Short mmCIF file of C-alpha atoms in Angstrom, two decimals:
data_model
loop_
_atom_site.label_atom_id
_atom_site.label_comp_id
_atom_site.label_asym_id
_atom_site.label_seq_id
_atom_site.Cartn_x
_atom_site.Cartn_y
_atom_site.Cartn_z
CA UNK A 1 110.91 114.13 118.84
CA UNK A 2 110.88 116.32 116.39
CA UNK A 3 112.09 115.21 112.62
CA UNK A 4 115.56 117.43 112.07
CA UNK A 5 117.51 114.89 114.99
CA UNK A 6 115.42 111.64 114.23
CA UNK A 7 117.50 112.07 111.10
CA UNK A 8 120.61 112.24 112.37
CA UNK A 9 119.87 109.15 114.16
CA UNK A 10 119.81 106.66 111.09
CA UNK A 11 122.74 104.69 109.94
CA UNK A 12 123.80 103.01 107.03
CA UNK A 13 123.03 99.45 106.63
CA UNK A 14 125.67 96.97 108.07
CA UNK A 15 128.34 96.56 105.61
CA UNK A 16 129.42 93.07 107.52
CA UNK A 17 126.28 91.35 107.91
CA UNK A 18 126.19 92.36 103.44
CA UNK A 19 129.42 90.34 103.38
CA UNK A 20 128.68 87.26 105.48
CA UNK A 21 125.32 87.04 103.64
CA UNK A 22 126.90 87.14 100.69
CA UNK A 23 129.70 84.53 101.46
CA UNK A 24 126.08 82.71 103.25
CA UNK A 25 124.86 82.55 99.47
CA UNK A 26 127.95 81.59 97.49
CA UNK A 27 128.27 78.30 100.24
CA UNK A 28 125.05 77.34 99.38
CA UNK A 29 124.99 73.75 96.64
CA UNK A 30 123.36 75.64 93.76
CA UNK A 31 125.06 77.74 91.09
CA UNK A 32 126.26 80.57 91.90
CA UNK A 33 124.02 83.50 91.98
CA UNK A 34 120.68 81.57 90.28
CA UNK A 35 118.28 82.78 92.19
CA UNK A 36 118.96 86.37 91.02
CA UNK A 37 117.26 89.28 92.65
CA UNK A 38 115.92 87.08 95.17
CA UNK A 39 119.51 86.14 96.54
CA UNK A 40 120.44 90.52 96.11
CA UNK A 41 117.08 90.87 98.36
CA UNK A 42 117.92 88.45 101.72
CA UNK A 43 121.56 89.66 101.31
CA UNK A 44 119.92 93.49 101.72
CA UNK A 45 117.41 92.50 104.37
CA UNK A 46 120.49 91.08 106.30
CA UNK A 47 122.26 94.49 105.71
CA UNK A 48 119.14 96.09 107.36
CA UNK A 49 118.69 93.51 110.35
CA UNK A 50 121.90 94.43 111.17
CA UNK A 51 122.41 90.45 110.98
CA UNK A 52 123.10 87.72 108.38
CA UNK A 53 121.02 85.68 110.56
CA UNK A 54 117.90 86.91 108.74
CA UNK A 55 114.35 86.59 109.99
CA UNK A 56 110.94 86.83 108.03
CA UNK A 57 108.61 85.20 110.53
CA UNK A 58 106.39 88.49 111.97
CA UNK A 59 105.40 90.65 109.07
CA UNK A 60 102.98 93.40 108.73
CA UNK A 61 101.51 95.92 105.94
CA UNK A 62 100.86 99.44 107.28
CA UNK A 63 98.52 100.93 104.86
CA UNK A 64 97.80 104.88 104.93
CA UNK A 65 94.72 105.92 104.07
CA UNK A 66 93.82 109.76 103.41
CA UNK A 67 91.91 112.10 100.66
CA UNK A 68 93.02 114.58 98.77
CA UNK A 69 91.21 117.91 98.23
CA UNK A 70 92.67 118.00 94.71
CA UNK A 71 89.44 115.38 93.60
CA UNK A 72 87.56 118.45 93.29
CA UNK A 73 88.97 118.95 90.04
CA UNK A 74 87.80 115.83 88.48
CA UNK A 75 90.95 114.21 87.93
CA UNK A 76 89.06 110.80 89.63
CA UNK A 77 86.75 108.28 88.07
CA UNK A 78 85.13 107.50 91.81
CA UNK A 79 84.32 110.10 94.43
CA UNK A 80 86.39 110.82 97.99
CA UNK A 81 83.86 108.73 99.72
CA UNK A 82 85.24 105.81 98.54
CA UNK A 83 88.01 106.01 100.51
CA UNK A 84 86.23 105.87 103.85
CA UNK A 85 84.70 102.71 102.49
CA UNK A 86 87.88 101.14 101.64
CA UNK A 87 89.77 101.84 104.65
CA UNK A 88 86.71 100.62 106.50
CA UNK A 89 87.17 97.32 104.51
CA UNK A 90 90.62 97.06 105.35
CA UNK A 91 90.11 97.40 109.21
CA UNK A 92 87.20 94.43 108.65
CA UNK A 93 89.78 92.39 107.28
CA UNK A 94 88.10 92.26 103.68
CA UNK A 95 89.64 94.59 101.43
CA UNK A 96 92.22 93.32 98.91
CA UNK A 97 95.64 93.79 100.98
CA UNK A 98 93.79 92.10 104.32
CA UNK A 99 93.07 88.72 101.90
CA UNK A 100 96.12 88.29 99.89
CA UNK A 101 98.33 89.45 103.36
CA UNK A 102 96.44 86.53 105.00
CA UNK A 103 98.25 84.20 102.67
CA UNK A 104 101.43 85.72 103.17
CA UNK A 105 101.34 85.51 106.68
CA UNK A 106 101.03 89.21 107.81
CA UNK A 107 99.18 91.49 109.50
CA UNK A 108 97.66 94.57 108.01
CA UNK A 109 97.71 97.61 109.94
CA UNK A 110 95.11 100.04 108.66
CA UNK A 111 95.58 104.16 109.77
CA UNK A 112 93.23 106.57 109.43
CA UNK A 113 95.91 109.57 109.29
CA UNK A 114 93.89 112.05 106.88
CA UNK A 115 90.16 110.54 105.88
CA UNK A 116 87.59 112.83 105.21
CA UNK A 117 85.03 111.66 107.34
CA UNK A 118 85.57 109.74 110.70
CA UNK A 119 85.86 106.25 110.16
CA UNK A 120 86.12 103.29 112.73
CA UNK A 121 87.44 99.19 112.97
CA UNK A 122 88.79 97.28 115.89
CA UNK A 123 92.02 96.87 114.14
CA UNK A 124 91.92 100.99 112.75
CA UNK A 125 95.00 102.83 114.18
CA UNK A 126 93.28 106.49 114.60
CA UNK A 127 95.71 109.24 113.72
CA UNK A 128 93.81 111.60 111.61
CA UNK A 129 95.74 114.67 111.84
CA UNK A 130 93.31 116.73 109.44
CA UNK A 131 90.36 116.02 107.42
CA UNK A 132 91.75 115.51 104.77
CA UNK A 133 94.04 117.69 102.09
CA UNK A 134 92.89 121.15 100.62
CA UNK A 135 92.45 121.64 97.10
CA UNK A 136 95.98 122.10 95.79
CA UNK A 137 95.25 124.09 92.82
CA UNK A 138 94.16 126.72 95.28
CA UNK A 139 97.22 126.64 97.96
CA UNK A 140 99.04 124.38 99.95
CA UNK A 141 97.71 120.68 101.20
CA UNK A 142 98.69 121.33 104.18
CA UNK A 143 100.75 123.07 106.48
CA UNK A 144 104.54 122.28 106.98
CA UNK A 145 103.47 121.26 110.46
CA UNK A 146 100.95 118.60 109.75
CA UNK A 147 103.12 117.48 107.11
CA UNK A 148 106.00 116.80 109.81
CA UNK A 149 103.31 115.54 112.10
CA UNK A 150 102.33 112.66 109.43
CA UNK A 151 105.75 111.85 108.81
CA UNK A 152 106.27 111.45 112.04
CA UNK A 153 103.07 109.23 112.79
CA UNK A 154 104.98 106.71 110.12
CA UNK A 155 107.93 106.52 112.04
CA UNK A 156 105.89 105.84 115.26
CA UNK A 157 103.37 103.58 113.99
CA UNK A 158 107.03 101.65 112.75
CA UNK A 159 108.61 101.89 116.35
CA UNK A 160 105.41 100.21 117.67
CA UNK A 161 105.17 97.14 115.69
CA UNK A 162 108.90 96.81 116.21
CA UNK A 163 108.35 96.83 119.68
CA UNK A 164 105.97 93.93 119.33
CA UNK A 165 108.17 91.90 117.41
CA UNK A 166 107.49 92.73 113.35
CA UNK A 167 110.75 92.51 111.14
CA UNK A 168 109.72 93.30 107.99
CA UNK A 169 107.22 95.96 106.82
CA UNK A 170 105.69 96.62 103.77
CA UNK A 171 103.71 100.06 102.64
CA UNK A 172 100.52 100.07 101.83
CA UNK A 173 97.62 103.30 101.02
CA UNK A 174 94.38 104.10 100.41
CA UNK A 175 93.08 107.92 99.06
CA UNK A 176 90.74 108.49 96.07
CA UNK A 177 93.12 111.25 94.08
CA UNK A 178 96.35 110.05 95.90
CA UNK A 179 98.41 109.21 92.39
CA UNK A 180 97.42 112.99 91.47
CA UNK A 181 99.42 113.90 94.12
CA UNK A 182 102.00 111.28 93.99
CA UNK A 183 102.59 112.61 90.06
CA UNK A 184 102.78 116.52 91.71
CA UNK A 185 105.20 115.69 94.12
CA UNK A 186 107.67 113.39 91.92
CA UNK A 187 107.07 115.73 88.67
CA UNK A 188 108.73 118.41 91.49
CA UNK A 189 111.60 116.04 92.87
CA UNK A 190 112.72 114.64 89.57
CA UNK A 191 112.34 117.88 87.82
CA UNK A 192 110.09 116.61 84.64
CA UNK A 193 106.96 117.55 83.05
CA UNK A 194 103.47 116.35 84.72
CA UNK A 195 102.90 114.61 81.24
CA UNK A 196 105.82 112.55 81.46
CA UNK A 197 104.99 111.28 85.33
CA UNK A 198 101.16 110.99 85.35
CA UNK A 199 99.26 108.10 84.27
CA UNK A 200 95.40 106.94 84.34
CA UNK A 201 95.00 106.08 88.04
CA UNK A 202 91.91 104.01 88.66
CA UNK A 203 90.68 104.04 85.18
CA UNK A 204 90.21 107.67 84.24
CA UNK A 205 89.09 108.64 80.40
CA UNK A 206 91.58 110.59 78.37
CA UNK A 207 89.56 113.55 79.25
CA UNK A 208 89.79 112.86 82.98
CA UNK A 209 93.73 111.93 82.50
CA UNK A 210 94.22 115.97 80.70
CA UNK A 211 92.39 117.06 83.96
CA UNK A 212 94.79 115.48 86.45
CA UNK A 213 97.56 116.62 84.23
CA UNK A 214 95.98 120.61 84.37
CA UNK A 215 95.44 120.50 88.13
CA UNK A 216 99.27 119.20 88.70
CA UNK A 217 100.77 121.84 86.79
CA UNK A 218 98.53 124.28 88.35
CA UNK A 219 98.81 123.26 91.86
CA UNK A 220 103.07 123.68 91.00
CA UNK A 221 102.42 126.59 89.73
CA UNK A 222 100.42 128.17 93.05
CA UNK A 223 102.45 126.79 95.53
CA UNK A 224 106.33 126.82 94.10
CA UNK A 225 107.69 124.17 95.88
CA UNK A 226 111.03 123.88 96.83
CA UNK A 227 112.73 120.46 95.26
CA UNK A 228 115.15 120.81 97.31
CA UNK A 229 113.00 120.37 100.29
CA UNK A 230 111.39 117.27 100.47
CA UNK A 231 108.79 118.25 103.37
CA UNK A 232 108.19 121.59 101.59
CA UNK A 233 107.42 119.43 98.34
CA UNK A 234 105.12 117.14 100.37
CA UNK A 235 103.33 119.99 102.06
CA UNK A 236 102.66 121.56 99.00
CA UNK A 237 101.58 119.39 96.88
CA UNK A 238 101.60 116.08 98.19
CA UNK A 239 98.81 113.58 100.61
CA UNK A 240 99.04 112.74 104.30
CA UNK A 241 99.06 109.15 103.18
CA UNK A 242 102.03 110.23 101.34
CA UNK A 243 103.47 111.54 104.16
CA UNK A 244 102.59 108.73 106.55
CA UNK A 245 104.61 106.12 104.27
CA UNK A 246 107.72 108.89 104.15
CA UNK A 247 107.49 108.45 108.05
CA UNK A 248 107.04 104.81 107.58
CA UNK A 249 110.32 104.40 105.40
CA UNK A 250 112.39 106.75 108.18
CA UNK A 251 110.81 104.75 110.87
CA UNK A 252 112.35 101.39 108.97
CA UNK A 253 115.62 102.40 108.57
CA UNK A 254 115.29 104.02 112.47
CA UNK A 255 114.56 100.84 114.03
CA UNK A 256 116.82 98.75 111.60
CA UNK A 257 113.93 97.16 109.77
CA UNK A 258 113.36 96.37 105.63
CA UNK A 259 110.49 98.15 104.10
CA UNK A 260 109.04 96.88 101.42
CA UNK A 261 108.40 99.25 98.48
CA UNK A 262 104.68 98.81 96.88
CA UNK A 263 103.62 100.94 93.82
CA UNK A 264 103.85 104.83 92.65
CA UNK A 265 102.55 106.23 95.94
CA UNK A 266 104.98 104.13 98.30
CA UNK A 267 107.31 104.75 95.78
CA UNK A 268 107.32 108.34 95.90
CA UNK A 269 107.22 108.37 99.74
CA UNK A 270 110.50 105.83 99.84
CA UNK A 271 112.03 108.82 97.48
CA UNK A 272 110.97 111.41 99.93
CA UNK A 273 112.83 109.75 102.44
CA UNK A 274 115.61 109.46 100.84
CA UNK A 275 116.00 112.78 99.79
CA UNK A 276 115.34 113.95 103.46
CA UNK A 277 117.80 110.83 104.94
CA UNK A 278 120.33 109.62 101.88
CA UNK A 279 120.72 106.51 104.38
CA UNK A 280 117.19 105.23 104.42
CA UNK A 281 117.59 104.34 101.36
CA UNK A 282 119.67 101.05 102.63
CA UNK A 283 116.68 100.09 104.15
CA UNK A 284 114.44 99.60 100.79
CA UNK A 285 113.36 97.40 98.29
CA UNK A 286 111.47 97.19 95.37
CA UNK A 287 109.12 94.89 94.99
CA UNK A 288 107.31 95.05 91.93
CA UNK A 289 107.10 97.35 88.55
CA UNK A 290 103.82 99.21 88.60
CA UNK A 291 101.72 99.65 85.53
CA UNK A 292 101.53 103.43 86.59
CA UNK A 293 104.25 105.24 83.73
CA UNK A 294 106.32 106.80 86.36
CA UNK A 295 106.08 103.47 88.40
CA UNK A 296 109.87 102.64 87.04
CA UNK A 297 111.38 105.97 86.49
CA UNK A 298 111.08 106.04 90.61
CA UNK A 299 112.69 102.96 90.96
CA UNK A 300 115.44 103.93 88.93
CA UNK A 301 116.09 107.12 90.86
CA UNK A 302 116.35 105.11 94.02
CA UNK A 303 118.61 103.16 92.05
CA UNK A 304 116.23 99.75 93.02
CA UNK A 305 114.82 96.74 90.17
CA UNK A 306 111.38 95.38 90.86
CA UNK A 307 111.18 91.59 91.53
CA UNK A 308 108.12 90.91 90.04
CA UNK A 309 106.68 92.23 86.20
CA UNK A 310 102.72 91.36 86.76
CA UNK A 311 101.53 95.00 85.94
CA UNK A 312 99.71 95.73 89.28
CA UNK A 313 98.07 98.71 90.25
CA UNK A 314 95.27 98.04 92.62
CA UNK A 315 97.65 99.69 95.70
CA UNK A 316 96.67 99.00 99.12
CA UNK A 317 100.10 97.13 99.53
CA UNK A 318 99.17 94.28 97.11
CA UNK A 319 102.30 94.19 94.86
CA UNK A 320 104.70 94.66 98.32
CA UNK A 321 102.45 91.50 100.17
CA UNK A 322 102.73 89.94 97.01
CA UNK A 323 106.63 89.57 96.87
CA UNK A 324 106.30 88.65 100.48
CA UNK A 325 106.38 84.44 99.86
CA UNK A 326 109.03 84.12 97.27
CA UNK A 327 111.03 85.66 99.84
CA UNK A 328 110.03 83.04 102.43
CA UNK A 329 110.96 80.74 99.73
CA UNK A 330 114.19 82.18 98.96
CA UNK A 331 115.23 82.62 102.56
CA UNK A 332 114.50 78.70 103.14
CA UNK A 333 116.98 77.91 100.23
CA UNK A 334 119.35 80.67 102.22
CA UNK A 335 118.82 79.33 105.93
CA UNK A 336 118.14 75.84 105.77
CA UNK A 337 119.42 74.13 102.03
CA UNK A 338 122.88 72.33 102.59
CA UNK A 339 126.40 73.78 101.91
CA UNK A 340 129.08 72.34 99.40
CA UNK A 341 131.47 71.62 102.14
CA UNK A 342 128.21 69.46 103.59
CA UNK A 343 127.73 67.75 100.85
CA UNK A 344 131.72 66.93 100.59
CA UNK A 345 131.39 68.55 96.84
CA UNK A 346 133.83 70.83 94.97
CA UNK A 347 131.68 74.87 95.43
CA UNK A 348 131.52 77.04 92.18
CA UNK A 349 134.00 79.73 91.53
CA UNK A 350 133.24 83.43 90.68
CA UNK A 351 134.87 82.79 87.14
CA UNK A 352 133.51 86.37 85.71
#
């Protein structure tokens, strides 16, 4: 399938199942509302699952992991061959993600869909579709085609765990440079000045952080991409890992399934798909605020408020796999505490 009809194919979230979550919530014996953006974030899965009848038990993290030619410029503290090692990690089971994901209770789900060098794990979905981005600041990432093609391995990748039972997914990456590019492509969407959208990464000097800020405005410069064109933007000036979690959002709101939002790079994939499907969006959520500066000005755009404030920015999917037991503990309270009409007590009113 190509991407122009998978679009078409995506629906809004179910307005009903919103409502009898909702009414789910307000029967509950608690105060009205108290558990905040936790009760706003089963009442959207529900809207996703199609079902108010909302499930949490099979969960996975499906991390990206690409370079990006744009670390020739120096706008990186480590070198590309980092990511190789990372990714490697993941597929072990030992990176960052793969620890905290085994106290959530999910499975991570580590693709190789743009590494420089070849790479290899038991648990390594292999997808490379190039190795690895060109230099920006010189031309295009990537062709329109391979920028489809990676969107398109998200959706997939989605559609398979579905198929095996998964009903929530969170995003995850891995790329040396990949918050260069995330800056590019958002300081395109949202129309604003590099300066305003790029932030230190993994620790880079205030040198290094004028460097990443040069290369973005030159790469913009080179390639002109189109803002109103999403892919174009993406293919430009953006990562394959970027692309992958675009893909990964579509392939959510495809198959009826919440995605959980992680940090700046998910971030700007999740607005991506939006821009390219305006209904994908129902399919969303925000997990936490990253310390990155443009980490909330996406959020706001998407019109979505963080759950948790713990200024993360290690990426991999840490923040999203983070969230991922409060909501087990708020969906307990939702599925199994007692209603007022149980407890043969008087329920709260919406006085305001």
């Amino acid at each position: 399938m190509t991407l122009s009809p998978l679009l078409t194919q995506i629906a809004p979230a179910n307005s009903a199942a919103v409502a009898a979550a909702r009414a789910r919530w307000d029967s509950v014996a608690k105060p009205l509302g108290s558990l905040g953006l936790l009760e706003d974030a089963i009442v959207r899965i529900a809207g996703a699952q199609g079902t108010p009848n909302v499930t949490l038990d099979k969960k996975a993290v499906i991390a990206m992991c690409a370079d990006n030619g744009v670390v020739a410029q120096g706008v990186t503290q480590t070198g590309q061959e980092v990511t190789a090692v990372v990714a490697e990690n993941m597929a072990r089971g030992t990176s960052s993600v793969c620890r905290m994901a085994r106290v959530a209770g999910a499975d991570v789900v580590p693709v190789d869909i743009g590494v420089a060098r070849p790479i290899s794990g038991h648990n390594l979905l292999q997808r490379n579709i190039r190795r690895g981005t060109a230099d920006f600041t010189a031309g295009p990432a990537m062709t329109r085609g391979e920028c489809e093609e990676a969107i398109l391995t998200g959706v997939d990748v989605v559609q398979s765990l579905v198929a095996e039972g998964y009903r929530l997914i969170a995003t995850g990456e891995m790329g040396i440079g990949n918050t260069t590019s995330s800056s590019a492509v958002l300081a395109v969407l949202l129309n604003l000045d590099p300066a305003d959208v790029t932030g230190r990464g993994a620790g880079l000097s205030t040198e290094g952080l004028g460097r990443k800020i040069d290369a973005i405005r030159r790469g913009i410069a080179v390639n002109r991409p189109d803002p109103a064109d999403p892919t174009d933007v993406l293919s430009k000036v953006g990562g394959l890992d970027i692309a992958g979690l675009t893909g990964v959002f579509l392939g959510g709101a495809l198959c009826r399934v919440p995605v959980l939002i992680d940090g700046l790079i998910s971030s700007v994939a999740a607005l991506c798909a939006r821009r390219l499907c305006p209904a994908a969006g129902d399919y969303m959520l925000a997990t936490h605020a990253s310390a990155e500066p443009a980490g909330q000005t996406v959020l706001q755009e998407l019109g979505l408020t963080a759950i948790l404030h713990a200024g993360m920015r290690l990426g991999e999917g840490t923040g999203a796999v983070a969230l991922m037991p409060i909501l087990d503990m708020a969906l307990a309270i939702y599925r199994d505490m007692s209603t007022f009409q149980q407890m043969d007590i008087d329920a709260y009113e919406h006085l305001i």
